[in-house]
Tab-separated table of C-alpha atoms in Angstrom:
chain	number	residue	atom	x	y	z
A	137	GLN	CA	-5.001	-72.629	-20.329
A	138	VAL	CA	-8.119	-73.163	-18.247
A	139	HIS	CA	-11.846	-72.604	-18.736
A	140	LEU	CA	-13.784	-71.672	-15.606
A	141	VAL	CA	-17.498	-72.226	-15.076
A	142	GLU	CA	-19.266	-70.832	-12.019
A	143	SER	CA	-22.532	-72.028	-10.515
A	144	GLY	CA	-24.540	-71.666	-7.327
A	145	GLY	CA	-25.661	-68.051	-7.449
A	146	GLY	CA	-29.225	-66.971	-6.835
A	147	LEU	CA	-31.578	-64.926	-4.717
A	148	VAL	CA	-31.394	-65.255	-0.944
A	149	GLN	CA	-32.702	-63.322	2.028
A	150	ALA	CA	-30.361	-61.445	4.327
A	151	GLY	CA	-28.886	-63.818	6.875
A	152	GLY	CA	-29.044	-66.746	4.480
A	153	SER	CA	-26.306	-68.813	2.889
A	154	LEU	CA	-25.127	-69.772	-0.575
A	155	ARG	CA	-22.297	-71.926	-1.859
A	156	LEU	CA	-20.673	-70.991	-5.125
A	157	SER	CA	-18.732	-73.521	-7.160
A	158	CYS	CA	-16.205	-73.005	-9.935
A	159	LEU	CA	-15.297	-75.954	-12.123
A	160	ALA	CA	-12.067	-75.731	-14.089
A	161	PHE	CA	-11.535	-77.372	-17.465
A	162	GLY	CA	-8.107	-77.602	-19.021
A	163	ASP	CA	-4.640	-77.391	-17.525
A	164	ALA	CA	-3.637	-78.965	-14.232
A	165	PHE	CA	-5.933	-77.267	-11.732
A	166	ARG	CA	-3.621	-77.821	-8.785
A	167	ILE	CA	-1.029	-75.356	-10.114
A	168	PHE	CA	-3.489	-72.475	-10.331
A	169	ALA	CA	-3.995	-69.983	-7.547
A	170	MET	CA	-7.725	-69.378	-7.391
A	171	GLY	CA	-9.992	-66.640	-6.179
A	172	TRP	CA	-13.462	-65.185	-6.093
A	173	HIS	CA	-14.163	-61.600	-7.024
A	174	ARG	CA	-17.355	-59.586	-6.812
A	175	GLN	CA	-18.629	-56.753	-8.970
A	176	ALA	CA	-21.507	-54.782	-7.526
A	177	PRO	CA	-23.641	-52.542	-9.758
A	178	GLY	CA	-21.743	-49.387	-10.627
A	179	LYS	CA	-18.597	-50.528	-8.846
A	180	GLU	CA	-15.287	-52.037	-9.808
A	181	ARG	CA	-14.570	-55.725	-9.475
A	182	GLU	CA	-12.984	-56.526	-6.111
A	183	LEU	CA	-11.334	-59.520	-4.520
A	184	VAL	CA	-13.503	-61.401	-2.040
A	185	ALA	CA	-11.306	-64.398	-1.250
A	186	GLY	CA	-8.265	-66.192	-2.605
A	187	ILE	CA	-6.630	-69.574	-2.134
A	188	SER	CA	-3.104	-70.520	-3.109
A	189	THR	CA	-1.890	-73.752	-4.664
A	190	ASP	CA	-0.985	-75.055	-1.196
A	191	GLY	CA	-4.282	-74.035	0.390
A	192	ARG	CA	-3.411	-70.762	2.059
A	193	THR	CA	-6.383	-68.404	2.090
A	194	ASN	CA	-6.950	-64.680	2.246
A	195	TYR	CA	-10.138	-62.659	2.528
A	196	ALA	CA	-11.402	-59.150	2.028
A	197	GLY	CA	-12.360	-57.546	5.300
A	198	SER	CA	-16.045	-57.632	4.415
A	199	ALA	CA	-15.886	-61.406	3.870
A	200	SER	CA	-13.697	-62.420	6.780
A	201	GLY	CA	-15.557	-64.507	9.322
A	202	ARG	CA	-18.559	-65.058	7.033
A	203	PHE	CA	-17.148	-66.556	3.841
A	204	THR	CA	-14.923	-69.593	3.384
A	205	ILE	CA	-12.970	-70.416	0.249
A	206	SER	CA	-11.814	-73.967	-0.353
A	207	ARG	CA	-10.572	-76.114	-3.196
A	208	ASP	CA	-10.827	-79.760	-4.163
A	209	ASN	CA	-8.023	-80.523	-6.594
A	210	ALA	CA	-9.408	-84.004	-7.284
A	211	LYS	CA	-12.607	-82.390	-8.584
A	212	ASN	CA	-10.945	-79.385	-10.264
A	213	THR	CA	-13.268	-77.179	-8.223
A	214	VAL	CA	-13.016	-74.164	-5.962
A	215	TYR	CA	-15.857	-73.229	-3.628
A	216	LEU	CA	-17.024	-70.135	-1.817
A	217	GLN	CA	-19.273	-70.802	1.142
A	218	MET	CA	-21.099	-67.601	2.034
A	219	ASN	CA	-22.938	-67.336	5.343
A	220	SER	CA	-24.755	-64.485	7.078
A	221	LEU	CA	-25.273	-62.789	3.746
A	222	LYS	CA	-25.998	-59.076	3.634
A	223	PRO	CA	-27.622	-56.931	0.934
A	224	GLU	CA	-24.219	-55.364	0.281
A	225	ASP	CA	-22.925	-58.781	-0.794
A	226	THR	CA	-25.096	-58.460	-3.904
A	227	GLY	CA	-23.227	-58.585	-7.190
A	228	VAL	CA	-21.834	-60.776	-9.900
A	229	TYR	CA	-19.298	-63.217	-8.508
A	230	TYR	CA	-16.440	-64.188	-10.768
A	231	CYS	CA	-14.061	-67.096	-10.392
A	232	ARG	CA	-10.424	-66.276	-11.187
A	233	GLY	CA	-7.533	-68.559	-11.877
A	234	GLU	CA	-3.909	-67.445	-12.007
A	235	LYS	CA	-0.824	-69.244	-13.273
A	236	TYR	CA	2.568	-67.638	-13.914
A	237	GLY	CA	0.972	-64.203	-13.800
A	238	VAL	CA	-1.720	-64.962	-16.371
A	239	LEU	CA	-5.317	-64.496	-15.218
A	240	TYR	CA	-8.331	-66.489	-16.351
A	241	TRP	CA	-11.931	-65.541	-15.572
A	242	GLY	CA	-15.257	-67.297	-15.529
A	243	GLN	CA	-18.436	-65.779	-16.919
A	244	GLY	CA	-19.781	-64.878	-13.479
A	245	THR	CA	-22.783	-65.873	-11.420
A	246	GLN	CA	-25.316	-63.428	-9.966
A	247	VAL	CA	-25.867	-63.271	-6.213
A	248	THR	CA	-28.724	-61.135	-4.951
A	249	VAL	CA	-29.356	-60.670	-1.239
A	250	SER	CA	-32.700	-59.144	-0.323
A	251	SER	CA	-33.246	-57.220	2.886
């Protein structure tokens, strides 16, 4: 099992940047595929970016070219660097870990982008 704790959210103006962090407590972090998901008000949770155990990344179209996901296995942490933020990036960002088909979620961190 793993316990995920996100940090780094906040209020930022359009065009600004934020870096989200997700610290994992518990099982060997390196064997978890990790990801960031966003839930905007009134909408379903959606994948923003994912990173595999060997570092391969994938992004939602809206995040590609602006966001970068990375992981530091020595620190049990996954990051989401978000640049050129837009008001439509507003939402609660959740960290997700996956091992052998089992999903684990953090409590979420709020990101608000003002126009």
